[in-house]
PDB file of C-alpha atoms and ligand atoms in Angstrom:
ATOM      1  CA  UNK K  30       9.457   9.360  27.142  1.00  0.00           C
ATOM      2  CA  UNK K  31      12.991  10.658  26.616  1.00  0.00           C
ATOM      3  CA  UNK K  32      16.067   9.033  25.186  1.00  0.00           C
ATOM      4  CA  UNK K  33      18.821   8.261  27.702  1.00  0.00           C
ATOM      5  CA  UNK K  34      22.470   8.987  26.928  1.00  0.00           C
ATOM      6  CA  UNK K  35      23.508   5.313  26.583  1.00  0.00           C
ATOM      7  CA  UNK K  36      21.324   4.909  23.520  1.00  0.00           C
ATOM      8  CA  UNK K  37      22.064   8.369  22.100  1.00  0.00           C
ATOM      9  CA  UNK K  38      25.251   7.209  20.357  1.00  0.00           C
ATOM     10  CA  UNK K  39      23.442   4.284  18.731  1.00  0.00           C
ATOM     11  CA  UNK K  40      20.624   6.551  17.559  1.00  0.00           C
ATOM     12  CA  UNK K  41      23.092   9.098  16.149  1.00  0.00           C
ATOM     13  CA  UNK K  42      24.763   6.339  14.091  1.00  0.00           C
ATOM     14  CA  UNK K  43      21.385   5.027  12.880  1.00  0.00           C
ATOM     15  CA  UNK K  44      20.284   8.547  11.894  1.00  0.00           C
ATOM     16  CA  UNK K  45      23.364   8.742   9.634  1.00  0.00           C
ATOM     17  CA  UNK K  46      22.868   5.225   8.261  1.00  0.00           C
ATOM     18  CA  UNK K  47      19.131   5.533   7.553  1.00  0.00           C
ATOM     19  CA  UNK K  48      19.652   8.946   5.949  1.00  0.00           C
ATOM     20  CA  UNK K  49      22.467   7.644   3.720  1.00  0.00           C
ATOM     21  CA  UNK K  50      20.510   4.543   2.656  1.00  0.00           C
ATOM     22  CA  UNK K  51      17.836   6.732   1.037  1.00  0.00           C
ATOM     23  CA  UNK K  52      20.469   7.605  -1.572  1.00  0.00           C
ATOM     24  CA  UNK K  53      20.336   3.943  -2.686  1.00  0.00           C
ATOM     25  CA  UNK K  54      16.591   4.263  -3.378  1.00  0.00           C
ATOM     26  CA  UNK K  55      17.226   7.150  -5.764  1.00  0.00           C
ATOM     27  CA  UNK K  56      20.440   5.615  -7.186  1.00  0.00           C
ATOM     28  CA  UNK K  57      18.523   2.518  -8.320  1.00  0.00           C
ATOM     29  CA  UNK K  58      15.458   4.465  -9.458  1.00  0.00           C
ATOM     30  CA  UNK K  59      13.108   2.861  -6.933  1.00  0.00           C
ATOM     31  CA  UNK K  60      11.302   6.062  -5.892  1.00  0.00           C
ATOM     32  CA  UNK K  61       9.750   9.253  -7.250  1.00  0.00           C
ATOM     33  CA  UNK K  62       9.067  12.508  -5.400  1.00  0.00           C
ATOM     34  CA  UNK K  63       8.998  11.565  -1.673  1.00  0.00           C
ATOM     35  CA  UNK K  64       7.255   8.179  -1.997  1.00  0.00           C
ATOM     36  CA  UNK K  65       9.495   5.577  -0.420  1.00  0.00           C
ATOM     37  CA  UNK K  66      11.352   5.206   2.819  1.00  0.00           C
ATOM     38  CA  UNK K  67      13.830   3.303   4.950  1.00  0.00           C
ATOM     39  CA  UNK K  68      13.663   2.622   8.681  1.00  0.00           C
ATOM     40  CA  UNK K  69      15.882   0.856  11.208  1.00  0.00           C
ATOM     41  CA  UNK K  70      15.220  -0.676  14.603  1.00  0.00           C
ATOM     42  CA  UNK K  71      17.256   0.708  17.504  1.00  0.00           C
ATOM     43  CA  UNK K  72      18.694  -2.606  18.787  1.00  0.00           C
ATOM     44  CA  UNK K  73      17.730  -3.435  22.345  1.00  0.00           C
ATOM     45  CA  UNK K  74      15.168  -0.623  22.555  1.00  0.00           C
ATOM     46  CA  UNK K  75      11.542  -0.366  21.469  1.00  0.00           C
ATOM     47  CA  UNK K  76      12.455   2.407  19.044  1.00  0.00           C
ATOM     48  CA  UNK K  77      12.911   2.927  15.313  1.00  0.00           C
ATOM     49  CA  UNK K  78      14.530   5.600  13.135  1.00  0.00           C
ATOM     50  CA  UNK K  79      12.623   6.592   9.980  1.00  0.00           C
ATOM     51  CA  UNK K  80      12.455   9.173   7.195  1.00  0.00           C
ATOM     52  CA  UNK K  81      10.461  12.352   7.874  1.00  0.00           C
ATOM     53  CA  UNK K  82       7.186  12.623   5.935  1.00  0.00           C
ATOM     54  CA  UNK K  83       7.101  14.614   2.709  1.00  0.00           C
ATOM     55  CA  UNK K  84      10.749  15.748   2.778  1.00  0.00           C
ATOM     56  CA  UNK K  85      12.595  15.575  -0.565  1.00  0.00           C
ATOM     57  CA  UNK K  86      15.409  13.014  -0.800  1.00  0.00           C
ATOM     58  CA  UNK K  87      17.857  15.867  -1.524  1.00  0.00           C
ATOM     59  CA  UNK K  88      16.928  17.524   1.751  1.00  0.00           C
ATOM     60  CA  UNK K  89      17.334  14.504   4.027  1.00  0.00           C
ATOM     61  CA  UNK K  90      19.938  14.880   6.783  1.00  0.00           C
ATOM     62  CA  UNK K  91      20.768  12.729   9.809  1.00  0.00           C
ATOM     63  CA  UNK K  92      19.213  15.467  11.960  1.00  0.00           C
ATOM     64  CA  UNK K  93      15.808  15.413  10.286  1.00  0.00           C
ATOM     65  CA  UNK K  94      15.340  11.643  10.624  1.00  0.00           C
ATOM     66  CA  UNK K  95      12.597  10.886  13.180  1.00  0.00           C
ATOM     67  CA  UNK K  96      12.838   8.535  16.174  1.00  0.00           C
ATOM     68  CA  UNK K  97       9.558   6.797  17.092  1.00  0.00           C
ATOM     69  CA  UNK K  98       8.493   4.158  19.559  1.00  0.00           C
ATOM     70  CA  UNK K  99       7.082   0.875  18.282  1.00  0.00           C
ATOM     71  CA  UNK K 100       3.561   2.284  18.450  1.00  0.00           C
ATOM     72  CA  UNK K 101       4.634   4.887  15.890  1.00  0.00           C
ATOM     73  CA  UNK K 102       4.680   7.827  18.322  1.00  0.00           C
ATOM     74  CA  UNK K 103       7.424  10.437  17.869  1.00  0.00           C
ATOM     75  CA  UNK K 104      10.074  10.279  20.589  1.00  0.00           C
ATOM     76  CA  UNK K 105      12.706  12.563  19.060  1.00  0.00           C
ATOM     77  CA  UNK K 106      12.610  14.782  15.972  1.00  0.00           C
ATOM     78  CA  UNK K 107      11.267  18.065  14.604  1.00  0.00           C
ATOM     79  CA  UNK K 108       9.322  16.523  11.711  1.00  0.00           C
ATOM     80  CA  UNK K 109       6.324  14.247  11.371  1.00  0.00           C
ATOM     81  CA  UNK K 110       7.472  10.704  10.568  1.00  0.00           C
ATOM     82  CA  UNK K 111       6.766   8.925   7.279  1.00  0.00           C
ATOM     83  CA  UNK K 112       3.114   8.041   6.754  1.00  0.00           C
ATOM     84  CA  UNK K 113       4.263   4.390   6.628  1.00  0.00           C
ATOM     85  CA  UNK K 114       5.534   4.501  10.226  1.00  0.00           C
ATOM     86  CA  UNK K 115       2.515   2.638  11.682  1.00  0.00           C
ATOM     87  CA  UNK K 116       2.954  -0.216   9.226  1.00  0.00           C
ATOM     88  CA  UNK K 117       6.687  -0.457   9.835  1.00  0.00           C
ATOM     89  CA  UNK K 118       6.274  -0.216  13.637  1.00  0.00           C
ATOM     90  CA  UNK K 119       3.818  -3.136  13.435  1.00  0.00           C
ATOM     91  CA  UNK K 120       6.448  -5.195  11.585  1.00  0.00           C
ATOM     92  CA  UNK K 121       9.089  -4.458  14.270  1.00  0.00           C
ATOM     93  CA  UNK K 122       6.614  -5.385  17.041  1.00  0.00           C
ATOM     94  CA  UNK K 123       5.670  -8.695  15.464  1.00  0.00           C
ATOM     95  CA  UNK K 124       9.000  -9.817  13.952  1.00  0.00           C
ATOM     96  CA  UNK K 125      11.806  -9.398  16.526  1.00  0.00           C
ATOM     97  CA  UNK K 126      14.558 -10.518  14.096  1.00  0.00           C
ATOM     98  CA  UNK K 127      13.798  -7.639  11.726  1.00  0.00           C
ATOM     99  CA  UNK K 128      16.251  -4.746  12.006  1.00  0.00           C
ATOM    100  CA  UNK K 129      15.250  -2.769   8.924  1.00  0.00           C
ATOM    101  CA  UNK K 130      12.174  -2.130   6.756  1.00  0.00           C
ATOM    102  CA  UNK K 131      11.944  -0.476   3.334  1.00  0.00           C
ATOM    103  CA  UNK K 132       8.926   0.653   1.334  1.00  0.00           C
ATOM    104  CA  UNK K 133       8.895   1.662  -2.338  1.00  0.00           C
ATOM    105  CA  UNK K 134       6.523   1.845  -5.297  1.00  0.00           C
ATOM    106  CA  UNK K 135       9.284   0.736  -7.685  1.00  0.00           C
ATOM    107  CA  UNK K 136       7.815   0.423 -11.159  1.00  0.00           C
ATOM    108  CA  UNK K 137       8.116  -3.212 -12.223  1.00  0.00           C
ATOM    109  CA  UNK K 138       7.495  -4.758  -8.812  1.00  0.00           C
ATOM    110  CA  UNK K 139       4.486  -2.497  -8.325  1.00  0.00           C
ATOM    111  CA  UNK K 140       3.182  -3.456 -11.766  1.00  0.00           C
ATOM    112  CA  UNK K 141       3.056  -7.077 -10.511  1.00  0.00           C
ATOM    113  CA  UNK K 142       1.355  -5.803  -7.320  1.00  0.00           C
ATOM    114  CA  UNK K 143      -1.244  -3.993  -9.442  1.00  0.00           C
ATOM    115  CA  UNK K 144      -2.184  -7.334 -11.003  1.00  0.00           C
ATOM    116  CA  UNK K 145      -2.005  -9.116  -7.638  1.00  0.00           C
ATOM    117  CA  UNK K 146       0.404 -11.588  -9.179  1.00  0.00           C
ATOM    118  CA  UNK K 147       3.472 -13.046  -7.409  1.00  0.00           C
ATOM    119  CA  UNK K 148       6.758 -12.821  -9.319  1.00  0.00           C
ATOM    120  CA  UNK K 149       7.501 -16.466 -10.203  1.00  0.00           C
ATOM    121  CA  UNK K 150      10.870 -17.889  -9.187  1.00  0.00           C
ATOM    122  CA  UNK K 151      12.386 -18.418 -12.640  1.00  0.00           C
ATOM    123  CA  UNK K 152      15.866 -16.921 -12.037  1.00  0.00           C
ATOM    124  CA  UNK K 153      18.699 -18.138  -9.823  1.00  0.00           C
ATOM    125  CA  UNK K 154      18.915 -14.621  -8.395  1.00  0.00           C
ATOM    126  CA  UNK K 155      15.294 -14.888  -7.254  1.00  0.00           C
ATOM    127  CA  UNK K 156      15.992 -18.265  -5.607  1.00  0.00           C
ATOM    128  CA  UNK K 157      19.132 -16.823  -3.948  1.00  0.00           C
ATOM    129  CA  UNK K 158      17.545 -13.743  -2.429  1.00  0.00           C
ATOM    130  CA  UNK K 159      13.855 -14.679  -2.094  1.00  0.00           C
ATOM    131  CA  UNK K 160      13.873 -18.476  -1.769  1.00  0.00           C
ATOM    132  CA  UNK K 161      10.863 -18.812  -4.088  1.00  0.00           C
ATOM    133  CA  UNK K 162       8.197 -16.604  -5.661  1.00  0.00           C
ATOM    134  CA  UNK K 163       7.993 -13.015  -4.435  1.00  0.00           C
ATOM    135  CA  UNK K 164       4.582 -13.170  -2.716  1.00  0.00           C
ATOM    136  CA  UNK K 165       1.590 -10.828  -2.894  1.00  0.00           C
ATOM    137  CA  UNK K 166       0.002  -9.430   0.270  1.00  0.00           C
ATOM    138  CA  UNK K 167      -3.583  -8.216   0.683  1.00  0.00           C
ATOM    139  CA  UNK K 168      -4.999  -4.865  -0.367  1.00  0.00           C
ATOM    140  CA  UNK K 169      -4.914  -2.587   2.683  1.00  0.00           C
ATOM    141  CA  UNK K 170      -5.287   1.145   3.272  1.00  0.00           C
ATOM    142  CA  UNK K 171      -3.358   3.480   5.555  1.00  0.00           C
ATOM    143  CA  UNK K 172      -5.021   4.308   8.859  1.00  0.00           C
ATOM    144  CA  UNK K 173      -4.827   1.240  11.080  1.00  0.00           C
ATOM    145  CA  UNK K 174      -2.677  -1.889  11.405  1.00  0.00           C
ATOM    146  CA  UNK K 175      -3.994  -3.544   8.250  1.00  0.00           C
ATOM    147  CA  UNK K 176      -0.907  -2.842   6.111  1.00  0.00           C
ATOM    148  CA  UNK K 177       1.418  -4.067   8.866  1.00  0.00           C
ATOM    149  CA  UNK K 178      -0.751  -7.138   9.439  1.00  0.00           C
ATOM    150  CA  UNK K 179      -0.768  -7.922   5.725  1.00  0.00           C
ATOM    151  CA  UNK K 180       3.015  -7.636   5.500  1.00  0.00           C
ATOM    152  CA  UNK K 181       3.644  -9.838   8.543  1.00  0.00           C
ATOM    153  CA  UNK K 182       1.078 -12.516   7.646  1.00  0.00           C
ATOM    154  CA  UNK K 183       2.444 -12.808   4.117  1.00  0.00           C
ATOM    155  CA  UNK K 184       6.130 -12.868   5.050  1.00  0.00           C
ATOM    156  CA  UNK K 185       5.600 -15.366   7.895  1.00  0.00           C
ATOM    157  CA  UNK K 186       4.462 -17.970   5.368  1.00  0.00           C
ATOM    158  CA  UNK K 187       7.341 -17.307   2.934  1.00  0.00           C
ATOM    159  CA  UNK K 188      11.146 -17.241   2.860  1.00  0.00           C
ATOM    160  CA  UNK K 189      10.990 -13.990   0.903  1.00  0.00           C
ATOM    161  CA  UNK K 190      12.133 -10.748   2.538  1.00  0.00           C
ATOM    162  CA  UNK K 191       9.890  -8.868   0.060  1.00  0.00           C
ATOM    163  CA  UNK K 192       6.119  -8.669  -0.249  1.00  0.00           C
ATOM    164  CA  UNK K 193       4.143  -7.027  -3.054  1.00  0.00           C
ATOM    165  CA  UNK K 194       1.192  -5.395  -1.304  1.00  0.00           C
ATOM    166  CA  UNK K 195      -1.691  -5.657  -3.763  1.00  0.00           C
ATOM    167  CA  UNK K 196      -2.500  -2.459  -5.705  1.00  0.00           C
ATOM    168  CA  UNK K 197       0.162  -0.625  -3.677  1.00  0.00           C
ATOM    169  CA  UNK K 198       3.857  -1.466  -3.712  1.00  0.00           C
ATOM    170  CA  UNK K 199       6.797  -3.224  -2.148  1.00  0.00           C
ATOM    171  CA  UNK K 200       7.715  -3.721   1.510  1.00  0.00           C
ATOM    172  CA  UNK K 201      10.991  -5.452   2.350  1.00  0.00           C
ATOM    173  CA  UNK K 202      12.565  -6.555   5.615  1.00  0.00           C
ATOM    174  CA  UNK K 203      16.105  -7.438   6.672  1.00  0.00           C
ATOM    175  CA  UNK K 204      18.299  -8.108   9.661  1.00  0.00           C
ATOM    176  CA  UNK K 205      19.595  -4.577   9.040  1.00  0.00           C
ATOM    177  CA  UNK K 206      18.261  -1.556   7.170  1.00  0.00           C
ATOM    178  CA  UNK K 207      20.957  -2.140   4.548  1.00  0.00           C
ATOM    179  CA  UNK K 208      19.759  -5.737   3.991  1.00  0.00           C
ATOM    180  CA  UNK K 209      16.184  -4.487   3.563  1.00  0.00           C
ATOM    181  CA  UNK K 210      17.389  -1.932   0.983  1.00  0.00           C
ATOM    182  CA  UNK K 211      19.248  -4.681  -0.873  1.00  0.00           C
ATOM    183  CA  UNK K 212      16.057  -6.778  -0.966  1.00  0.00           C
ATOM    184  CA  UNK K 213      14.165  -3.788  -2.418  1.00  0.00           C
ATOM    185  CA  UNK K 214      16.808  -3.333  -5.141  1.00  0.00           C
ATOM    186  CA  UNK K 215      16.839  -7.060  -5.972  1.00  0.00           C
ATOM    187  CA  UNK K 216      13.028  -7.258  -5.942  1.00  0.00           C
ATOM    188  CA  UNK K 217      12.761  -4.543  -8.592  1.00  0.00           C
ATOM    189  CA  UNK K 218      15.511  -6.112 -10.714  1.00  0.00           C
ATOM    190  CA  UNK K 219      13.908  -9.579 -10.630  1.00  0.00           C
ATOM    191  CA  UNK K 220      10.432  -8.133 -11.316  1.00  0.00           C
ATOM    192  CA  UNK K 221      11.798  -6.254 -14.339  1.00  0.00           C
ATOM    193  CA  UNK K 222      13.713  -9.189 -15.822  1.00  0.00           C
ATOM    194  CA  UNK K 223      10.847 -11.648 -15.387  1.00  0.00           C
ATOM    195  CA  UNK K 224       8.459  -9.119 -16.929  1.00  0.00           C
ATOM    196  CA  UNK K 225      10.737  -8.710 -19.970  1.00  0.00           C
ATOM    197  CA  UNK K 226      11.132 -12.481 -20.217  1.00  0.00           C
ATOM    198  CA  UNK K 227       7.372 -12.978 -20.285  1.00  0.00           C
ATOM    199  CA  UNK K 228       7.040 -10.630 -23.254  1.00  0.00           C
ATOM    200  CA  UNK K 229       9.097 -13.162 -25.225  1.00  0.00           C
ATOM    201  CA  UNK K 230       7.335 -16.304 -24.034  1.00  0.00           C
ATOM    202  CA  UNK K 231       6.689 -18.316 -20.879  1.00  0.00           C
ATOM    203  CA  UNK K 232       9.740 -18.444 -18.557  1.00  0.00           C
ATOM    204  CA  UNK K 233      11.030 -21.908 -17.581  1.00  0.00           C
ATOM    205  CA  UNK K 234      10.283 -22.680 -13.922  1.00  0.00           C
ATOM    206  CA  UNK K 235      13.114 -23.673 -11.576  1.00  0.00           C
ATOM    207  CA  UNK K 236      12.804 -27.044  -9.835  1.00  0.00           C
ATOM    208  CA  UNK K 237      12.026 -26.784  -6.096  1.00  0.00           C
ATOM    209  CA  UNK K 238      15.190 -28.740  -5.224  1.00  0.00           C
ATOM    210  CA  UNK K 239      17.314 -26.243  -7.155  1.00  0.00           C
ATOM    211  CA  UNK K 240      15.538 -23.297  -5.514  1.00  0.00           C
ATOM    212  CA  UNK K 241      16.198 -24.824  -2.080  1.00  0.00           C
ATOM    213  CA  UNK K 242      19.909 -25.448  -2.686  1.00  0.00           C
ATOM    214  CA  UNK K 243      20.450 -22.030  -4.301  1.00  0.00           C
ATOM    215  CA  UNK K 244      18.738 -20.305  -1.376  1.00  0.00           C
ATOM    216  CA  UNK K 245      20.672 -22.316   1.189  1.00  0.00           C
ATOM    217  CA  UNK K 246      24.023 -21.659  -0.467  1.00  0.00           C
ATOM    218  CA  UNK K 247      23.421 -17.928  -0.964  1.00  0.00           C
ATOM    219  CA  UNK K 248      22.065 -17.350   2.535  1.00  0.00           C
ATOM    220  CA  UNK K 249      24.791 -19.378   4.293  1.00  0.00           C
ATOM    221  CA  UNK K 250      27.942 -19.588   2.174  1.00  0.00           C
ATOM    222  CA  UNK K 251      27.945 -16.690  -0.295  1.00  0.00           C
ATOM    223  CA  UNK K 252      30.330 -13.746   0.032  1.00  0.00           C
ATOM    224  CA  UNK K 253      33.460 -13.148   2.046  1.00  0.00           C
ATOM    225  CA  UNK K 254      34.077 -15.503   4.989  1.00  0.00           C
TER     226      UNK K 254
HETATM  227 ZN1   ZN D1434       3.190   3.319  -0.356  1.00  0.00          ZN
END
């Protein structure tokens, strides 16, 4: 399979965008070494753009991003793609509205994942962004579709764009790669604040009606018109 010229411009822009978004993972302290990645769907094509495997964040360039098909096979690029490519490709295959996927092992969110415990919705920010608790997905190992399946099954039964995969880390989705990065940043911030709160005593739950109206307002009315 080769990439035709009509999609080449789109892919070039996504290479720049996906590369640049990795700087947000380091800016917010969500990753160590090379463990964490961003990908984007190529709209209208069964392709994705993702970080190369094992390349330091300082050495990422638009050129060394890897283009894969939605089976995770390399279509364009000199490097092997992220080891999370199969899982992310599965998400793009199953959830057509998803335009971006992010994976991190950010500390506080992953600490909840290590306990297999959802982050309870006790902050307005959590209601805004996640529409309820941040859910936990199953334990799954790399090698087949089980991580992708776990992500999709968990997120299909939740309004949350983030899932804490048990004993592993965070996967987030968004309409764009940037939205998925934002969800990863917010997930870590909420996980940290709720953790700190619990050291002081039990947090006060939000009422479901308040969660629903906060989520609705933030998702539909918040921001610039
Ligand atoms: Zn991982």
